[in-house]
Amino acid sequence: MAENLRPDRVPWRSRTVQVVLLSTLLAPLGVPLVAPALPVIRDAFAVTDARASLVVSAYFVVGIVLSPFIGLLADRLGRKRVLVTSLLAFGVTGGAIYFAPSFEWVLALRAIQGTAAAGLFVATVTLIGDTFEGTQRNAVLGMNIAVLSAGAALFPLVGGILVSFGWNVSFLACLLAIPVGLFALFALEEPALVREARGVAYIRRALSVVTGPNTLFLYGAAFATELLLFGAILTVLPFLLTAQYGLAPVFIGGIIVAAEVGSIVVSTQNGRLARHISNRLLVAGGFACFGVGLVVAWLAPSALVVALGAVVVGAGLGLSMPAVDAAISDLVTGEYRAGALSLRNSTTFLGRATGPALFAGLAAVTGYPLLLLGAGLVSLTLALLIGVALRSSLDRAGTPPEKPDEAV
């Protein structure tokens, strides 16, 4: 099933790659495109800031809860069915928000759209895990993160332009998911999987796979990555830049984009790096970058140096997240891969939802500079633990063990 053209390169002619990357590019339409519209949505429906923020929360919270069930469906019914259904649902519900008659309708449609987005994340990453092996799997997963980061960097600007025409105009962009879903329907082949266990037996065996020490470590790494990214970079850094350097929002946005650029550059090289470095060490390197970048931001004498620290943090994301997904795919057989990766998606969404509130609460006690330092030191400690103390079968990059998740 593996598509091996160059072991550390992305096979661009692969229909799987084309469908997956197009689907991933649409994912940031859910939040980065919509975020600039929140103040306008607040005014249009005469709600408070807290209620307006539910437009984002409703999107994420449902994905945290339902991702495992979506993974189960992808394992039992097939990745293609889940991906096509998710794309069509994402496009239809997003477009329907344009006609929403009330704020409650907006929230209901956002919850459904968030469920569809969870399906996109689960199905795309699982398809990569099914179709590619070894360093090529890292290469495609790295490109997948690069595309996601590019969308996250570009779409806030697009959303800011679209919202000038009305609070609901940004949501029309979600209709692009419909032609992509039709392309996936006709272009994508369903991976052939051997399904031995059914019903209760499937659930029992799936739980034994995803609760092993290696997979739990990887879920923890995914959670910590998103917690740091959304807590330190997307929450603490803007407040720090405003208070310490008096930066305008446009320049703060530029520094956040710099972090995305760091992620894009490094993640595209993940396949090449995986030829020489194990997934475990790539994850450790990612946390080391988080630590260095956050400490640099704490020490920075100017906003420009803060931007350099943000780039280093972004590079850490490009190292760690493709390696996490590649390692989970290595550890789990195809029969349970979507279920295992769906739990990774839940931990990712949980980190994104928890990070801003946790870091904002801690900052009220420590202040923003000290919190950056603390987060940096914790990241460096995690890097050391992962790199030195947690020697495991993850070191066999690209080679799954005979039995999933054997020993740490």
mmCIF file with all atom_site columns, C-alpha atoms in Angstrom, residues 113-190:
data_model
loop_
_atom_site.group_PDB
_atom_site.id
_atom_site.type_symbol
_atom_site.label_atom_id
_atom_site.label_alt_id
_atom_site.label_comp_id
_atom_site.label_asym_id
_atom_site.label_entity_id
_atom_site.label_seq_id
_atom_site.pdbx_PDB_ins_code
_atom_site.Cartn_x
_atom_site.Cartn_y
_atom_site.Cartn_z
_atom_site.occupancy
_atom_site.B_iso_or_equiv
_atom_site.pdbx_formal_charge
_atom_site.auth_seq_id
_atom_site.auth_comp_id
_atom_site.auth_asym_id
_atom_site.auth_atom_id
_atom_site.pdbx_PDB_model_num
ATOM 1  C CA . GLN A 1 113 ? -19.142 22.193 11.704 1.00 0.00 ? 113 GLN A CA 1
ATOM 2  C CA . GLY A 1 114 ? -16.681 21.460 14.521 1.00 0.00 ? 114 GLY A CA 1
ATOM 3  C CA . THR A 1 115 ? -17.726 17.812 14.401 1.00 0.00 ? 115 THR A CA 1
ATOM 4  C CA . ALA A 1 116 ? -17.056 17.781 10.669 1.00 0.00 ? 116 ALA A CA 1
ATOM 5  C CA . ALA A 1 117 ? -13.679 19.454 11.244 1.00 0.00 ? 117 ALA A CA 1
ATOM 6  C CA . ALA A 1 118 ? -12.753 16.691 13.691 1.00 0.00 ? 118 ALA A CA 1
ATOM 7  C CA . GLY A 1 119 ? -13.589 14.221 10.910 1.00 0.00 ? 119 GLY A CA 1
ATOM 8  C CA . LEU A 1 120 ? -11.256 16.096 8.564  1.00 0.00 ? 120 LEU A CA 1
ATOM 9  C CA . PHE A 1 121 ? -8.354  15.922 11.017 1.00 0.00 ? 121 PHE A CA 1
ATOM 10 C CA . VAL A 1 122 ? -8.880  12.248 11.838 1.00 0.00 ? 122 VAL A CA 1
ATOM 11 C CA . ALA A 1 123 ? -9.414  11.019 8.276  1.00 0.00 ? 123 ALA A CA 1
ATOM 12 C CA . THR A 1 124 ? -6.573  12.969 6.656  1.00 0.00 ? 124 THR A CA 1
ATOM 13 C CA . VAL A 1 125 ? -3.887  11.966 9.142  1.00 0.00 ? 125 VAL A CA 1
ATOM 14 C CA . THR A 1 126 ? -5.102  8.356  9.137  1.00 0.00 ? 126 THR A CA 1
ATOM 15 C CA . LEU A 1 127 ? -4.982  8.218  5.341  1.00 0.00 ? 127 LEU A CA 1
ATOM 16 C CA . ILE A 1 128 ? -1.359  9.349  5.454  1.00 0.00 ? 128 ILE A CA 1
ATOM 17 C CA . GLY A 1 129 ? -0.587  6.685  8.052  1.00 0.00 ? 129 GLY A CA 1
ATOM 18 C CA . ASP A 1 130 ? -2.279  4.006  5.940  1.00 0.00 ? 130 ASP A CA 1
ATOM 19 C CA . THR A 1 131 ? -0.748  4.961  2.606  1.00 0.00 ? 131 THR A CA 1
ATOM 20 C CA . PHE A 1 132 ? 2.853   5.810  3.441  1.00 0.00 ? 132 PHE A CA 1
ATOM 21 C CA . GLU A 1 133 ? 5.601   4.250  5.513  1.00 0.00 ? 133 GLU A CA 1
ATOM 22 C CA . GLY A 1 134 ? 8.876   5.205  7.157  1.00 0.00 ? 134 GLY A CA 1
ATOM 23 C CA . THR A 1 135 ? 10.462  8.545  6.370  1.00 0.00 ? 135 THR A CA 1
ATOM 24 C CA . GLN A 1 136 ? 8.001   9.193  3.532  1.00 0.00 ? 136 GLN A CA 1
ATOM 25 C CA . ARG A 1 137 ? 5.219   9.117  6.114  1.00 0.00 ? 137 ARG A CA 1
ATOM 26 C CA . ASN A 1 138 ? 7.124   11.811 8.063  1.00 0.00 ? 138 ASN A CA 1
ATOM 27 C CA . ALA A 1 139 ? 7.564   13.809 4.857  1.00 0.00 ? 139 ALA A CA 1
ATOM 28 C CA . VAL A 1 140 ? 3.847   13.821 4.026  1.00 0.00 ? 140 VAL A CA 1
ATOM 29 C CA . LEU A 1 141 ? 2.829   14.463 7.630  1.00 0.00 ? 141 LEU A CA 1
ATOM 30 C CA . GLY A 1 142 ? 5.319   17.335 7.733  1.00 0.00 ? 142 GLY A CA 1
ATOM 31 C CA . MET A 1 143 ? 3.846   18.829 4.580  1.00 0.00 ? 143 MET A CA 1
ATOM 32 C CA . ASN A 1 144 ? 0.400   18.400 6.100  1.00 0.00 ? 144 ASN A CA 1
ATOM 33 C CA . ILE A 1 145 ? 1.462   20.495 9.124  1.00 0.00 ? 145 ILE A CA 1
ATOM 34 C CA . ALA A 1 146 ? 3.055   23.053 6.769  1.00 0.00 ? 146 ALA A CA 1
ATOM 35 C CA . VAL A 1 147 ? -0.198  23.454 4.839  1.00 0.00 ? 147 VAL A CA 1
ATOM 36 C CA . LEU A 1 148 ? -2.144  23.772 8.095  1.00 0.00 ? 148 LEU A CA 1
ATOM 37 C CA . SER A 1 149 ? 0.287   26.440 9.348  1.00 0.00 ? 149 SER A CA 1
ATOM 38 C CA . ALA A 1 150 ? 0.133   28.300 6.029  1.00 0.00 ? 150 ALA A CA 1
ATOM 39 C CA . GLY A 1 151 ? -3.651  28.433 6.238  1.00 0.00 ? 151 GLY A CA 1
ATOM 40 C CA . ALA A 1 152 ? -3.488  29.573 9.864  1.00 0.00 ? 152 ALA A CA 1
ATOM 41 C CA . ALA A 1 153 ? -1.111  32.382 8.831  1.00 0.00 ? 153 ALA A CA 1
ATOM 42 C CA . LEU A 1 154 ? -3.013  33.507 5.725  1.00 0.00 ? 154 LEU A CA 1
ATOM 43 C CA . PHE A 1 155 ? -6.681  33.134 6.617  1.00 0.00 ? 155 PHE A CA 1
ATOM 44 C CA . PRO A 1 156 ? -6.865  35.758 9.405  1.00 0.00 ? 156 PRO A CA 1
ATOM 45 C CA . LEU A 1 157 ? -5.904  38.367 6.796  1.00 0.00 ? 157 LEU A CA 1
ATOM 46 C CA . VAL A 1 158 ? -8.499  37.013 4.353  1.00 0.00 ? 158 VAL A CA 1
ATOM 47 C CA . GLY A 1 159 ? -11.096 36.899 7.118  1.00 0.00 ? 159 GLY A CA 1
ATOM 48 C CA . GLY A 1 160 ? -10.345 40.488 8.069  1.00 0.00 ? 160 GLY A CA 1
ATOM 49 C CA . ILE A 1 161 ? -11.028 41.558 4.478  1.00 0.00 ? 161 ILE A CA 1
ATOM 50 C CA . LEU A 1 162 ? -14.210 39.498 4.096  1.00 0.00 ? 162 LEU A CA 1
ATOM 51 C CA . VAL A 1 163 ? -15.765 40.671 7.357  1.00 0.00 ? 163 VAL A CA 1
ATOM 52 C CA . SER A 1 164 ? -15.700 44.233 6.036  1.00 0.00 ? 164 SER A CA 1
ATOM 53 C CA . PHE A 1 165 ? -18.571 43.135 3.770  1.00 0.00 ? 165 PHE A CA 1
ATOM 54 C CA . GLY A 1 166 ? -20.645 41.699 6.629  1.00 0.00 ? 166 GLY A CA 1
ATOM 55 C CA . TRP A 1 167 ? -20.393 39.553 9.774  1.00 0.00 ? 167 TRP A CA 1
ATOM 56 C CA . ASN A 1 168 ? -21.402 36.408 7.892  1.00 0.00 ? 168 ASN A CA 1
ATOM 57 C CA . VAL A 1 169 ? -19.468 36.732 4.628  1.00 0.00 ? 169 VAL A CA 1
ATOM 58 C CA . SER A 1 170 ? -16.406 34.866 5.923  1.00 0.00 ? 170 SER A CA 1
ATOM 59 C CA . PHE A 1 171 ? -18.467 31.710 6.382  1.00 0.00 ? 171 PHE A CA 1
ATOM 60 C CA . LEU A 1 172 ? -19.187 31.504 2.655  1.00 0.00 ? 172 LEU A CA 1
ATOM 61 C CA . ALA A 1 173 ? -15.543 30.513 2.136  1.00 0.00 ? 173 ALA A CA 1
ATOM 62 C CA . CYS A 1 174 ? -16.395 27.204 3.835  1.00 0.00 ? 174 CYS A CA 1
ATOM 63 C CA . LEU A 1 175 ? -18.410 26.262 0.730  1.00 0.00 ? 175 LEU A CA 1
ATOM 64 C CA . LEU A 1 176 ? -15.054 25.453 -0.901 1.00 0.00 ? 176 LEU A CA 1
ATOM 65 C CA . ALA A 1 177 ? -15.159 22.191 1.035  1.00 0.00 ? 177 ALA A CA 1
ATOM 66 C CA . ILE A 1 178 ? -17.984 20.912 -1.172 1.00 0.00 ? 178 ILE A CA 1
ATOM 67 C CA . PRO A 1 179 ? -15.989 20.669 -4.451 1.00 0.00 ? 179 PRO A CA 1
ATOM 68 C CA . VAL A 1 180 ? -13.055 19.228 -2.498 1.00 0.00 ? 180 VAL A CA 1
ATOM 69 C CA . GLY A 1 181 ? -15.419 16.598 -1.081 1.00 0.00 ? 181 GLY A CA 1
ATOM 70 C CA . LEU A 1 182 ? -16.602 15.699 -4.585 1.00 0.00 ? 182 LEU A CA 1
ATOM 71 C CA . PHE A 1 183 ? -12.984 15.480 -5.750 1.00 0.00 ? 183 PHE A CA 1
ATOM 72 C CA . ALA A 1 184 ? -12.236 13.123 -2.857 1.00 0.00 ? 184 ALA A CA 1
ATOM 73 C CA . LEU A 1 185 ? -15.286 11.012 -3.717 1.00 0.00 ? 185 LEU A CA 1
ATOM 74 C CA . PHE A 1 186 ? -14.090 10.315 -7.248 1.00 0.00 ? 186 PHE A CA 1
ATOM 75 C CA . ALA A 1 187 ? -10.298 10.509 -6.876 1.00 0.00 ? 187 ALA A CA 1
ATOM 76 C CA . LEU A 1 188 ? -9.599  8.776  -3.569 1.00 0.00 ? 188 LEU A CA 1
ATOM 77 C CA . GLU A 1 189 ? -9.232  5.032  -3.169 1.00 0.00 ? 189 GLU A CA 1
ATOM 78 C CA . GLU A 1 190 ? -10.305 3.444  0.100  1.00 0.00 ? 190 GLU A CA 1
#
